[in-house]
Amino acid sequence: MTTEAVSGSATAVAHPSLAMIKYWGKQDTTENIPATPSLAVTLDGLDTTTHVVLYPSEASGSPSDIVKIDGVSQPIQRYKGFFDAFRRLASENGIDLTRWWFMAESSSNFPSAAGLASSASGFAALVLACAGASGLGDVPDTRDLSAVARVGSASAARSLWGGFTQLNAGAKSAAPVKDASWWPNLRIIVAEVEKGPKSISSRMAMESTRLHSPYYKAWLEDSSILFRQAMAGLESRDLSILGPAIRKSYMRMFATMFASDPPIVYWKPGSLSLINACEKIRGDGIQAWETMDAGPQVKVFCLDENTEAISRRLQMALPGVNLRICTVGGAPVLRNG
Ligand code: PMV
């Protein structure tokens, strides 16, 4: 038994989910089911804020849901699967949204679509704000919201929790592993190498790798081994165990892309300068383990006491690079209205 929705609005704030062990490749492309297990940390200090208004479709004058990022309307086709999945979830929870549209406006305090996981924080904030605006509030289980966010972007499934989260290969929703207080002196230095949007979307790049990289099969086989190593490092809060797994994961992910035909290269000269700097820092006995995503930015895992020294050396390696020091972030929050 479902009841008709009523007008409402809500605002949600979510943080990006930075993968230490990477998801790259899908078992199912429409449903965004990951082919590799990923283990991620939620980043404090990087925020996406999304405001959603629900309004009756006849009164709207609009032919569809609307999503704006930094005031710019987005192609709604990109969001169709997400909104379909959300309407199904609402209906399962007794609310009929078939005659209602969502109008979402989103902005982040960091660049979008530049390899800083804005799609993770974006879809996590969107699903939570949609739930608030539809009057679902706390009713659906976080795992259900995670499953809807996944349809938008699989990494977003992880951003529904703070702390450390995992998304298994073949999974529909992510799961919390450790909360934000688990590793108080862990820091992540986010180095913004370039601001512009990425050259190719992660969605297209993943598919191209799956279809055209001879290393893809090896990547799939290897990813669960790295996942287990990283879990052991996280469990023991030991960067000398976690760090090497983090490094292997991103290096092997990019190896599949470099070997794809045509090759996919997100790296820029500045990215390589920072990778080399991290190697030298480690050579001096300081734990500094870098990772990268679908873009040129470099993120470095380290301990609080070494943050200043590492930041100085990254600045020397790439003068003028913008650095943000992040701690482990909390869960997204919802504000009604
Ligand atoms: O969820 P997407 O489509 O933004 O892809 C994320 C891919 C990586 O950031 C490279 C890895 C990950 O697990 O977040």
XYZ file of C-alpha atoms and ligand atoms in Angstrom:
351
model
C 0.000 0.000 0.000
C 1.562 3.298 -1.085
C 0.441 6.864 -0.338
C 0.947 9.912 -2.557
C 4.040 11.988 -1.713
C 3.752 15.564 -0.407
C 5.970 18.528 -1.316
C 9.122 18.710 0.693
C 12.731 19.791 0.628
C 15.950 18.723 2.289
C 19.683 19.418 2.249
C 22.411 16.802 2.690
C 26.182 17.093 3.036
C 28.442 14.150 2.118
C 32.179 13.533 1.771
C 34.100 11.739 -0.987
C 35.057 8.106 -0.566
C 38.734 7.693 -1.496
C 39.574 4.121 -2.464
C 42.707 2.610 -0.978
C 41.952 -0.595 -2.883
C 40.337 0.341 -6.162
C 37.090 -0.536 -7.836
C 37.781 -0.536 -11.566
C 35.545 -2.509 -13.917
C 31.926 -3.605 -13.756
C 30.169 -6.967 -13.656
C 27.028 -5.210 -14.866
C 27.206 -1.879 -16.654
C 23.614 -0.638 -16.280
C 23.365 -1.563 -12.629
C 26.963 -0.474 -11.841
C 27.864 -3.721 -10.114
C 31.612 -3.674 -9.353
C 33.908 -6.415 -10.624
C 36.568 -5.828 -7.940
C 36.342 -5.385 -4.166
C 37.225 -1.892 -2.926
C 38.238 -0.555 0.474
C 37.940 3.176 1.040
C 38.244 6.014 3.506
C 35.749 8.870 3.817
C 37.538 12.224 3.573
C 36.806 14.985 6.027
C 37.158 18.580 4.788
C 35.933 17.880 1.252
C 32.155 18.441 1.173
C 29.364 18.217 -1.341
C 26.134 19.961 -0.347
C 22.939 19.057 -2.195
C 19.553 20.708 -1.805
C 16.540 18.805 -3.162
C 12.985 20.039 -3.656
C 10.157 17.657 -4.536
C 7.341 19.161 -6.556
C 4.230 17.889 -8.435
C 5.060 17.118 -12.081
C 1.860 18.721 -13.552
C 2.575 22.036 -11.836
C 6.264 22.092 -12.710
C 6.387 22.946 -16.409
C 9.429 20.652 -16.531
C 9.539 17.367 -18.505
C 11.788 15.595 -15.989
C 13.796 15.656 -12.800
C 16.426 18.403 -12.794
C 19.993 18.267 -11.484
C 22.244 21.323 -11.354
C 25.882 21.306 -10.321
C 27.291 24.749 -9.457
C 24.215 26.229 -11.136
C 24.709 24.312 -14.409
C 21.958 21.878 -15.548
C 23.296 18.352 -16.068
C 22.208 15.927 -18.837
C 19.342 14.193 -17.048
C 19.938 10.878 -18.868
C 23.017 10.438 -16.625
C 20.671 10.469 -13.596
C 17.741 8.451 -14.928
C 18.840 5.086 -13.496
C 19.428 6.710 -10.121
C 16.003 8.386 -9.950
C 14.267 5.206 -11.177
C 15.990 3.245 -8.412
C 15.064 5.899 -5.847
C 11.383 5.843 -6.886
C 11.379 2.038 -6.541
C 12.842 2.322 -3.034
C 10.273 4.981 -2.073
C 7.456 2.784 -3.353
C 8.757 -0.190 -1.339
C 8.602 2.137 1.677
C 5.005 3.185 0.975
C 5.514 6.470 -0.906
C 4.320 6.965 -4.477
C 6.570 9.387 -6.368
C 5.339 8.663 -9.896
C 3.719 12.100 -10.274
C 6.536 14.038 -8.637
C 9.807 15.513 -9.893
C 13.030 16.165 -8.013
C 14.900 19.416 -8.458
C 18.458 19.037 -7.095
C 21.139 21.713 -6.761
C 24.596 20.642 -5.745
C 27.957 22.276 -5.072
C 31.276 21.141 -3.621
C 34.154 22.911 -1.922
C 36.545 21.098 -4.305
C 36.638 20.683 -8.132
C 34.046 18.348 -9.716
C 34.809 15.557 -12.209
C 38.553 15.993 -11.693
C 39.436 12.698 -10.010
C 38.573 13.843 -6.481
C 35.584 11.503 -6.085
C 32.954 14.240 -6.478
C 30.577 11.646 -7.949
C 30.855 9.616 -4.718
C 29.994 12.542 -2.431
C 27.545 13.862 -5.046
C 25.342 10.768 -5.322
C 25.581 10.078 -1.571
C 24.356 13.606 -0.787
C 21.716 13.323 -3.532
C 20.200 10.069 -2.263
C 20.060 11.343 1.310
C 18.515 14.685 0.299
C 15.945 12.867 -1.915
C 15.027 10.658 1.058
C 14.627 13.745 3.260
C 12.579 15.660 0.679
C 10.265 12.667 0.105
C 9.573 12.253 3.784
C 11.435 8.945 3.937
C 13.875 10.413 6.445
C 15.558 7.663 8.430
C 13.134 4.974 7.261
C 15.180 3.104 4.632
C 18.182 1.210 5.885
C 21.482 2.940 5.001
C 22.295 -0.124 2.898
C 19.213 0.555 0.760
C 20.304 4.164 0.222
C 23.796 2.885 -0.580
C 22.327 0.557 -3.239
C 20.478 3.466 -4.882
C 23.600 5.689 -4.777
C 25.509 2.817 -6.439
C 23.295 3.047 -9.513
C 24.506 6.657 -9.908
C 28.151 5.874 -9.227
C 29.468 2.715 -7.559
C 31.992 4.586 -5.404
C 29.054 6.628 -4.006
C 27.711 3.462 -2.373
C 30.674 3.753 0.031
C 30.129 7.450 0.858
C 26.956 6.657 2.835
C 29.132 5.905 5.871
C 31.974 7.672 7.608
C 35.265 6.007 8.471
C 36.362 3.046 6.372
C 34.016 1.178 4.056
C 34.093 -1.737 1.661
C 32.207 -2.559 -1.511
C 32.598 -6.186 -2.496
C 32.805 -7.463 -6.052
C 29.239 -8.255 -7.142
C 27.732 -6.298 -4.222
C 24.686 -4.051 -4.486
C 25.552 -1.953 -1.460
C 28.666 -1.064 0.503
C 29.251 -1.855 4.171
C 31.002 -0.061 7.020
C 34.314 -1.585 8.135
C 35.625 0.808 10.836
C 34.188 4.066 12.085
C 35.840 7.481 11.786
C 37.524 7.232 15.186
C 39.394 4.019 14.289
C 42.656 5.675 13.182
C 42.908 9.162 14.748
C 46.420 10.006 13.516
C 45.909 8.922 9.893
C 46.056 11.815 7.440
C 45.427 12.043 3.740
C 47.141 14.857 1.843
C 45.113 15.690 -1.264
C 47.312 17.329 -3.896
C 45.447 19.141 -6.633
C 47.756 18.799 -9.612
C 45.305 20.266 -12.134
C 41.833 21.755 -11.746
C 40.196 20.996 -15.108
C 37.695 18.179 -15.698
C 39.090 14.737 -16.534
C 39.705 13.837 -20.178
C 37.464 10.733 -20.135
C 34.783 9.738 -17.607
C 35.591 6.858 -15.261
C 32.479 5.120 -16.588
C 33.782 5.092 -20.170
C 37.375 4.413 -19.176
C 36.374 1.374 -17.086
C 34.379 -0.110 -19.912
C 37.146 0.498 -22.395
C 39.634 -1.209 -20.061
C 37.340 -4.203 -19.603
C 36.895 -4.616 -23.335
C 40.337 -3.651 -24.647
C 43.001 -4.330 -22.014
C 44.799 -7.710 -22.069
C 45.663 -7.119 -18.382
C 42.064 -6.801 -17.226
C 41.693 -10.478 -16.239
C 44.900 -10.381 -14.177
C 43.676 -7.171 -12.494
C 40.454 -8.908 -11.427
C 42.314 -11.942 -10.073
C 44.813 -9.824 -8.169
C 42.390 -7.347 -6.616
C 41.065 -9.659 -3.896
C 44.619 -10.477 -2.749
C 45.393 -6.757 -2.379
C 42.059 -6.237 -0.629
C 42.976 -8.813 2.039
C 46.438 -7.249 2.556
C 44.901 -3.809 2.986
C 42.310 -5.139 5.453
C 45.130 -6.584 7.572
C 46.922 -3.198 7.524
C 43.743 -1.367 8.495
C 42.931 -3.834 11.253
C 46.403 -3.370 12.783
C 46.531 0.403 11.968
C 49.898 -0.254 10.374
C 50.809 1.956 7.404
C 53.804 -0.223 6.588
C 51.304 -3.002 5.736
C 48.456 -0.889 4.351
C 50.699 1.464 2.319
C 52.241 -1.082 -0.051
C 48.760 -2.531 -0.791
C 47.432 0.987 -1.535
C 50.311 1.619 -3.918
C 50.008 -1.709 -5.730
C 46.272 -1.235 -6.177
C 46.446 2.096 -8.000
C 49.554 1.118 -9.973
C 47.915 -2.076 -11.197
C 44.663 -0.281 -11.968
C 46.578 2.185 -14.155
C 48.597 -0.630 -15.710
C 45.342 -2.049 -17.113
C 44.522 1.407 -18.516
C 47.956 2.007 -20.047
C 47.705 -1.415 -21.722
C 44.241 -0.696 -23.113
C 43.847 0.004 -26.816
C 43.667 2.983 -27.187
C 45.552 3.648 -23.938
C 43.933 5.716 -21.185
C 46.342 8.126 -19.503
C 45.042 10.304 -16.670
C 48.518 11.117 -15.363
C 50.111 14.526 -15.913
C 53.769 15.507 -15.464
C 52.879 16.990 -12.055
C 51.373 13.654 -10.955
C 54.644 11.898 -11.732
C 56.677 14.550 -9.857
C 54.608 13.823 -6.741
C 54.837 10.038 -7.180
C 58.633 10.356 -7.407
C 58.696 12.636 -4.353
C 56.748 10.045 -2.306
C 59.214 7.368 -3.299
C 62.117 9.539 -2.102
C 60.302 10.387 1.153
C 59.798 6.681 1.820
C 63.478 6.142 1.009
C 64.202 8.467 3.956
C 62.185 6.207 6.239
C 58.932 8.235 6.342
C 55.631 6.480 5.547
C 54.057 8.352 2.612
C 51.933 6.182 0.336
C 50.311 7.794 -2.668
C 47.267 6.840 -4.694
C 45.450 8.259 -7.724
C 41.999 7.939 -9.275
C 40.460 8.822 -12.626
C 42.293 12.134 -12.894
C 45.752 13.680 -12.358
C 45.386 14.402 -8.608
C 47.601 12.599 -6.090
C 46.515 11.656 -2.560
C 49.104 10.680 0.035
C 48.395 8.518 3.103
C 50.611 9.382 6.057
C 50.643 9.932 9.827
C 49.852 13.213 11.547
C 53.390 13.740 12.847
C 54.845 13.593 9.314
C 52.258 15.759 7.547
C 54.259 18.980 7.656
C 57.525 17.462 6.446
C 55.760 15.575 3.641
C 53.780 18.661 2.577
C 57.007 20.671 2.344
C 58.589 18.049 0.126
C 55.536 17.797 -2.107
C 55.597 21.587 -2.499
C 59.258 21.431 -3.444
C 58.573 18.700 -5.996
C 55.667 20.628 -7.549
C 55.856 24.318 -6.615
C 52.464 25.955 -6.147
C 50.542 22.677 -5.844
C 47.396 23.085 -3.736
C 47.473 20.713 -0.743
C 44.605 19.866 1.594
C 45.198 17.841 4.716
C 42.236 15.558 5.421
C 41.392 13.437 8.429
C 39.048 10.463 8.297
C 35.549 11.867 7.769
C 32.135 11.085 9.193
C 28.865 9.921 7.691
C 26.765 12.244 5.513
C 24.269 14.424 7.341
C 20.735 15.421 6.476
C 19.039 18.709 7.248
C 15.380 19.070 6.431
C 14.368 22.168 4.483
O 32.281 5.357 -9.044
P 33.017 5.958 -10.179
O 32.376 5.686 -11.490
O 33.281 7.425 -9.955
O 34.455 5.249 -10.262
C 35.421 5.342 -9.256
C 36.700 4.781 -9.717
C 37.910 5.064 -8.866
O 37.812 6.296 -8.191
C 39.134 5.122 -9.778
C 38.160 3.949 -7.868
C 37.271 3.892 -6.654
O 37.104 2.779 -6.139
O 36.753 4.920 -6.201
